[in-house]
């Protein structure tokens, strides 16, 4: 980043006033330097990243960690309801918590 394209404290002050953010002179100078550094780093990345470099959203490839969905042995209704405290019409019977309807 060249000196002429660096962010100035006056530009930061203008943006701060548009955002209605009060900043001291020291904060303006510090933020101007930080923003210039950030823009310089982005410019360096843009120089390196050519058309042959694919865009990435994560530094390492992500893979799905879920296992395949394979149908296995399941319980019958009688087996599932065998240990239930209450059952009715081949279903679990639970206490009603909402109003009578």
CSV table of N, CA and C in Angstrom, one decimal:
chain,number,residue,atom,x,y,z
A,1,UNK,N,0.9,-1.2,0.0
A,1,UNK,CA,0.0,0.0,0.0
A,1,UNK,C,0.9,1.2,0.0
A,2,UNK,N,0.6,2.1,-0.9
A,2,UNK,CA,1.4,3.3,-1.0
A,2,UNK,C,1.0,4.4,0.0
A,3,UNK,N,1.9,5.3,0.3
A,3,UNK,CA,1.6,6.4,1.3
A,3,UNK,C,0.4,7.2,0.8
A,4,UNK,N,0.2,7.4,-0.5
A,4,UNK,CA,-0.9,8.2,-1.0
A,4,UNK,C,-2.3,7.5,-0.8
A,5,UNK,N,-2.3,6.1,-0.8
A,5,UNK,CA,-3.5,5.4,-0.6
A,5,UNK,C,-3.8,5.0,0.8
A,6,UNK,N,-2.9,5.5,1.8
A,6,UNK,CA,-3.1,5.2,3.2
A,6,UNK,C,-4.4,5.9,3.7
A,7,UNK,N,-5.0,5.4,4.7
A,7,UNK,CA,-6.2,6.0,5.3
A,7,UNK,C,-5.6,7.1,6.2
A,8,UNK,N,-6.2,8.3,6.1
A,8,UNK,CA,-5.8,9.4,6.9
A,8,UNK,C,-6.7,9.6,8.1
A,9,UNK,N,-6.2,10.2,9.2
A,9,UNK,CA,-7.0,10.5,10.3
A,9,UNK,C,-8.3,11.4,10.0
A,10,UNK,N,-8.1,12.2,9.0
A,10,UNK,CA,-9.3,13.0,8.5
A,10,UNK,C,-10.4,12.1,8.0
A,11,UNK,N,-10.0,11.1,7.2
A,11,UNK,CA,-11.0,10.2,6.6
A,11,UNK,C,-11.7,9.4,7.8
A,12,UNK,N,-10.9,9.0,8.7
A,12,UNK,CA,-11.5,8.3,9.9
A,12,UNK,C,-12.4,9.2,10.6
A,13,UNK,N,-12.0,10.5,10.8
A,13,UNK,CA,-12.9,11.4,11.5
A,13,UNK,C,-14.2,11.6,10.8
A,14,UNK,N,-14.1,11.7,9.5
A,14,UNK,CA,-15.3,11.9,8.7
A,14,UNK,C,-16.3,10.7,8.8
A,15,UNK,N,-15.7,9.5,8.8
A,15,UNK,CA,-16.5,8.3,9.0
A,15,UNK,C,-17.1,8.2,10.4
A,16,UNK,N,-16.3,8.6,11.4
A,16,UNK,CA,-16.7,8.6,12.7
A,16,UNK,C,-17.9,9.6,12.9
A,17,UNK,N,-17.8,10.7,12.3
A,17,UNK,CA,-18.9,11.7,12.4
A,17,UNK,C,-20.2,11.2,11.7
A,18,UNK,N,-20.0,10.5,10.6
A,18,UNK,CA,-21.2,10.0,9.9
A,18,UNK,C,-21.8,8.9,10.8
A,19,UNK,N,-21.0,8.2,11.5
A,19,UNK,CA,-21.5,7.1,12.4
A,19,UNK,C,-21.9,7.6,13.8
A,20,UNK,N,-21.7,8.9,14.0
A,20,UNK,CA,-21.9,9.6,15.3
A,20,UNK,C,-21.1,8.9,16.4
A,21,UNK,N,-19.9,8.7,16.1
A,21,UNK,CA,-19.0,8.1,17.1
A,21,UNK,C,-17.9,9.2,17.5
A,22,UNK,N,-17.9,9.5,18.8
A,22,UNK,CA,-16.9,10.5,19.2
A,22,UNK,C,-15.6,9.8,19.4
A,23,UNK,N,-14.5,10.4,18.8
A,23,UNK,CA,-13.2,9.8,18.9
A,23,UNK,C,-12.2,10.9,19.2
A,24,UNK,N,-11.2,10.6,20.1
A,24,UNK,CA,-10.1,11.5,20.4
A,24,UNK,C,-9.1,11.5,19.2
A,25,UNK,N,-8.2,12.5,19.2
A,25,UNK,CA,-7.2,12.6,18.2
A,25,UNK,C,-6.3,11.4,18.2
A,26,UNK,N,-5.9,10.9,19.4
A,26,UNK,CA,-5.1,9.7,19.5
A,26,UNK,C,-5.8,8.5,18.9
A,27,UNK,N,-7.1,8.3,19.2
A,27,UNK,CA,-7.9,7.2,18.6
A,27,UNK,C,-8.0,7.3,17.1
A,28,UNK,N,-8.2,8.5,16.6
A,28,UNK,CA,-8.2,8.7,15.1
A,28,UNK,C,-6.9,8.3,14.4
A,29,UNK,N,-5.8,8.7,15.0
A,29,UNK,CA,-4.5,8.4,14.4
A,29,UNK,C,-4.3,6.9,14.5
A,30,UNK,N,-4.6,6.3,15.7
A,30,UNK,CA,-4.4,4.9,15.9
A,30,UNK,C,-5.2,4.0,14.9
A,31,UNK,N,-6.5,4.4,14.8
A,31,UNK,CA,-7.4,3.7,13.9
A,31,UNK,C,-7.0,3.9,12.4
A,32,UNK,N,-6.6,5.0,12.1
A,32,UNK,CA,-6.1,5.3,10.7
A,32,UNK,C,-5.0,4.4,10.4
A,33,UNK,N,-4.0,4.2,11.3
A,33,UNK,CA,-2.9,3.3,11.1
A,33,UNK,C,-3.3,1.8,11.0
A,34,UNK,N,-4.3,1.5,11.9
A,34,UNK,CA,-4.8,0.1,11.8
A,34,UNK,C,-5.5,-0.2,10.5
A,35,UNK,N,-6.3,0.7,10.1
A,35,UNK,CA,-7.1,0.5,8.8
A,35,UNK,C,-6.1,0.4,7.6
A,36,UNK,N,-5.1,1.3,7.7
A,36,UNK,CA,-4.1,1.3,6.6
A,36,UNK,C,-3.4,-0.1,6.5
A,37,UNK,N,-3.1,-0.6,7.7
A,37,UNK,CA,-2.4,-1.9,7.8
A,37,UNK,C,-3.3,-3.0,7.2
A,38,UNK,N,-4.6,-3.0,7.6
A,38,UNK,CA,-5.6,-4.0,7.1
A,38,UNK,C,-5.7,-3.9,5.6
A,39,UNK,N,-5.8,-2.7,5.1
A,39,UNK,CA,-5.9,-2.6,3.6
A,39,UNK,C,-4.7,-3.0,2.9
A,40,UNK,N,-3.5,-2.8,3.5
A,40,UNK,CA,-2.3,-3.2,2.9
A,40,UNK,C,-2.2,-4.8,2.9
A,41,UNK,N,-2.7,-5.4,4.0
A,41,UNK,CA,-2.7,-6.9,4.0
A,41,UNK,C,-3.7,-7.4,3.0
A,42,UNK,N,-4.8,-6.8,2.8
A,42,UNK,CA,-5.8,-7.3,1.8
A,42,UNK,C,-5.2,-7.1,0.4
A,43,UNK,N,-4.5,-6.0,0.2
A,43,UNK,CA,-3.9,-5.8,-1.1
A,43,UNK,C,-2.8,-6.9,-1.4
A,44,UNK,N,-2.1,-7.3,-0.4
A,44,UNK,CA,-1.0,-8.3,-0.6
A,44,UNK,C,-1.7,-9.6,-0.9
A,45,UNK,N,-2.8,-10.0,-0.2
A,45,UNK,CA,-3.5,-11.2,-0.5
A,45,UNK,C,-4.1,-11.2,-2.0
A,46,UNK,N,-4.6,-10.0,-2.4
A,46,UNK,CA,-5.1,-9.9,-3.8
A,46,UNK,C,-4.0,-10.1,-4.8
A,47,UNK,N,-2.8,-9.7,-4.5
A,47,UNK,CA,-1.6,-9.9,-5.4
A,47,UNK,C,-1.3,-11.4,-5.6
A,48,UNK,N,-1.4,-12.1,-4.5
A,48,UNK,CA,-1.0,-13.5,-4.5
A,48,UNK,C,-2.1,-14.4,-5.1
A,49,UNK,N,-3.4,-14.1,-4.8
A,49,UNK,CA,-4.5,-14.9,-5.2
A,49,UNK,C,-4.8,-14.6,-6.7
A,50,UNK,N,-4.4,-15.5,-7.5
A,50,UNK,CA,-4.7,-15.4,-8.9
A,50,UNK,C,-5.9,-16.2,-9.3
A,51,UNK,N,-6.1,-16.3,-10.6
A,51,UNK,CA,-7.3,-17.1,-11.1
A,51,UNK,C,-7.1,-18.5,-10.9
A,52,UNK,N,-5.8,-19.0,-10.7
A,52,UNK,CA,-5.6,-20.4,-10.5
A,52,UNK,C,-5.8,-20.8,-9.0
A,53,UNK,N,-6.0,-19.9,-8.1
A,53,UNK,CA,-6.2,-20.1,-6.7
A,53,UNK,C,-7.7,-20.1,-6.4
A,54,UNK,N,-8.3,-21.3,-6.0
A,54,UNK,CA,-9.7,-21.3,-5.8
A,54,UNK,C,-10.0,-20.5,-4.5
A,55,UNK,N,-11.2,-19.9,-4.5
A,55,UNK,CA,-11.7,-19.2,-3.3
A,55,UNK,C,-12.0,-20.2,-2.2
A,56,UNK,N,-11.7,-19.9,-1.0
A,56,UNK,CA,-12.0,-20.8,0.1
A,56,UNK,C,-12.7,-20.1,1.2
A,57,UNK,N,-13.5,-20.9,1.9
A,57,UNK,CA,-14.2,-20.3,3.1
A,57,UNK,C,-13.6,-20.8,4.4
A,58,UNK,N,-12.7,-21.8,4.3
A,58,UNK,CA,-12.1,-22.4,5.5
A,58,UNK,C,-10.7,-22.8,5.1
A,59,UNK,N,-9.8,-22.7,6.0
A,59,UNK,CA,-8.4,-23.0,5.7
A,59,UNK,C,-8.1,-24.5,5.5
A,60,UNK,N,-8.9,-25.4,6.1
A,60,UNK,CA,-8.8,-26.8,5.8
A,60,UNK,C,-10.1,-27.4,5.3
A,61,UNK,N,-10.0,-28.4,4.5
A,61,UNK,CA,-11.2,-29.0,3.9
A,61,UNK,C,-12.1,-29.6,5.0
A,62,UNK,N,-13.3,-29.4,4.9
A,62,UNK,CA,-14.3,-29.9,5.8
A,62,UNK,C,-15.0,-31.1,5.2
A,63,UNK,N,-15.2,-32.2,6.0
A,63,UNK,CA,-15.8,-33.4,5.5
A,63,UNK,C,-17.0,-33.7,6.4
A,64,UNK,N,-18.0,-34.3,5.9
A,64,UNK,CA,-19.2,-34.7,6.7
A,64,UNK,C,-18.8,-35.9,7.6
A,65,UNK,N,-19.1,-35.8,8.8
A,65,UNK,CA,-18.7,-36.8,9.8
A,65,UNK,C,-19.8,-37.7,10.2
A,66,UNK,N,-20.9,-37.6,9.5
A,66,UNK,CA,-22.1,-38.5,9.8
A,66,UNK,C,-21.9,-39.8,9.1
A,67,UNK,N,-22.4,-40.8,9.8
A,67,UNK,CA,-22.3,-42.2,9.3
A,67,UNK,C,-23.4,-42.4,8.3
A,68,UNK,N,-23.3,-43.4,7.4
A,68,UNK,CA,-24.4,-43.7,6.4
A,68,UNK,C,-25.6,-44.2,7.2
A,69,UNK,N,-26.8,-43.8,6.6
A,69,UNK,CA,-28.0,-44.2,7.2
A,69,UNK,C,-28.4,-45.6,6.8
A,70,UNK,N,-28.1,-46.6,7.6
A,70,UNK,CA,-28.4,-48.0,7.3
A,70,UNK,C,-29.5,-48.5,8.2
A,71,UNK,N,-30.5,-49.1,7.6
A,71,UNK,CA,-31.6,-49.6,8.4
A,71,UNK,C,-31.1,-50.9,9.1
A,72,UNK,N,-31.3,-50.9,10.4
A,72,UNK,CA,-30.9,-52.0,11.2
A,72,UNK,C,-32.1,-52.7,11.9
A,73,UNK,N,-31.8,-53.5,12.8
A,73,UNK,CA,-32.9,-54.3,13.5
A,73,UNK,C,-33.6,-53.3,14.4
A,74,UNK,N,-34.9,-53.3,14.5
A,74,UNK,CA,-35.7,-52.5,15.3
A,74,UNK,C,-36.6,-53.3,16.2
A,75,UNK,N,-37.1,-52.6,17.3
A,75,UNK,CA,-38.0,-53.3,18.2
A,75,UNK,C,-39.4,-53.4,17.7
A,76,UNK,N,-40.1,-54.4,18.1
A,76,UNK,CA,-41.5,-54.5,17.7
A,76,UNK,C,-42.3,-53.6,18.7
A,77,UNK,N,-43.5,-53.4,18.4
A,77,UNK,CA,-44.4,-52.6,19.3
A,77,UNK,C,-44.4,-53.2,20.7
A,78,UNK,N,-44.6,-54.5,20.7
A,78,UNK,CA,-44.7,-55.2,22.0
A,78,UNK,C,-43.4,-55.1,22.8
A,79,UNK,N,-42.2,-55.2,22.1
A,79,UNK,CA,-41.0,-55.1,22.8
A,79,UNK,C,-40.8,-53.6,23.4
A,80,UNK,N,-41.1,-52.7,22.6
A,80,UNK,CA,-41.0,-51.3,23.0
A,80,UNK,C,-41.9,-50.9,24.2
A,81,UNK,N,-43.1,-51.5,24.2
A,81,UNK,CA,-44.1,-51.1,25.2
A,81,UNK,C,-43.9,-52.0,26.4
A,82,UNK,N,-43.1,-53.1,26.4
A,82,UNK,CA,-43.0,-54.0,27.5
A,82,UNK,C,-42.6,-53.4,28.8
A,83,UNK,N,-41.7,-52.4,28.7
A,83,UNK,CA,-41.2,-51.7,29.9
A,83,UNK,C,-41.9,-50.4,30.2
A,84,UNK,N,-42.8,-50.0,29.4
A,84,UNK,CA,-43.5,-48.8,29.6
A,84,UNK,C,-44.4,-48.8,30.9
A,85,UNK,N,-44.5,-47.7,31.7
A,85,UNK,CA,-45.4,-47.8,32.8
A,85,UNK,C,-46.8,-47.9,32.5
A,86,UNK,N,-47.2,-47.3,31.3
A,86,UNK,CA,-48.6,-47.4,30.9
A,86,UNK,C,-48.7,-47.4,29.3
A,87,UNK,N,-49.6,-48.2,28.8
A,87,UNK,CA,-49.8,-48.3,27.3
A,87,UNK,C,-51.2,-48.4,27.0
A,88,UNK,N,-51.6,-47.9,25.9
A,88,UNK,CA,-53.0,-48.0,25.4
A,88,UNK,C,-53.1,-48.0,23.9
A,89,UNK,N,-53.8,-48.8,23.3
A,89,UNK,CA,-54.0,-48.9,21.8
A,89,UNK,C,-52.6,-49.0,21.1
A,90,UNK,N,-51.7,-49.8,21.7
A,90,UNK,CA,-50.4,-50.0,21.1
A,90,UNK,C,-49.6,-48.8,21.0
A,91,UNK,N,-49.8,-47.9,22.0
A,91,UNK,CA,-49.0,-46.6,22.1
A,91,UNK,C,-48.6,-46.4,23.6
A,92,UNK,N,-47.6,-45.5,23.8
A,92,UNK,CA,-47.3,-45.1,25.1
A,92,UNK,C,-48.4,-44.2,25.7
A,93,UNK,N,-48.8,-44.4,26.9
A,93,UNK,CA,-49.8,-43.6,27.6
A,93,UNK,C,-49.0,-42.7,28.5
A,94,UNK,N,-49.2,-41.4,28.3
A,94,UNK,CA,-48.6,-40.4,29.2
A,94,UNK,C,-49.6,-39.5,29.8
A,95,UNK,N,-49.3,-38.9,31.0
A,95,UNK,CA,-50.3,-38.0,31.6
A,95,UNK,C,-50.5,-36.8,30.8
A,96,UNK,N,-51.8,-36.3,30.8
A,96,UNK,CA,-52.1,-35.1,30.0
A,96,UNK,C,-51.6,-33.9,30.8
A,97,UNK,N,-51.0,-33.0,30.1
A,97,UNK,CA,-50.4,-31.8,30.7
A,97,UNK,C,-51.2,-30.5,30.3
A,98,UNK,N,-51.9,-30.6,29.2
A,98,UNK,CA,-52.7,-29.5,28.7
A,98,UNK,C,-54.1,-29.7,29.1
A,99,UNK,N,-55.0,-28.7,28.9
A,99,UNK,CA,-56.4,-28.8,29.3
A,99,UNK,C,-57.1,-29.9,28.6
A,100,UNK,N,-58.3,-30.3,29.2
A,100,UNK,CA,-59.1,-31.3,28.6
A,100,UNK,C,-59.7,-30.9,27.3
A,101,UNK,N,-59.4,-31.6,26.2
A,101,UNK,CA,-59.9,-31.3,24.9
A,101,UNK,C,-60.2,-32.6,24.2
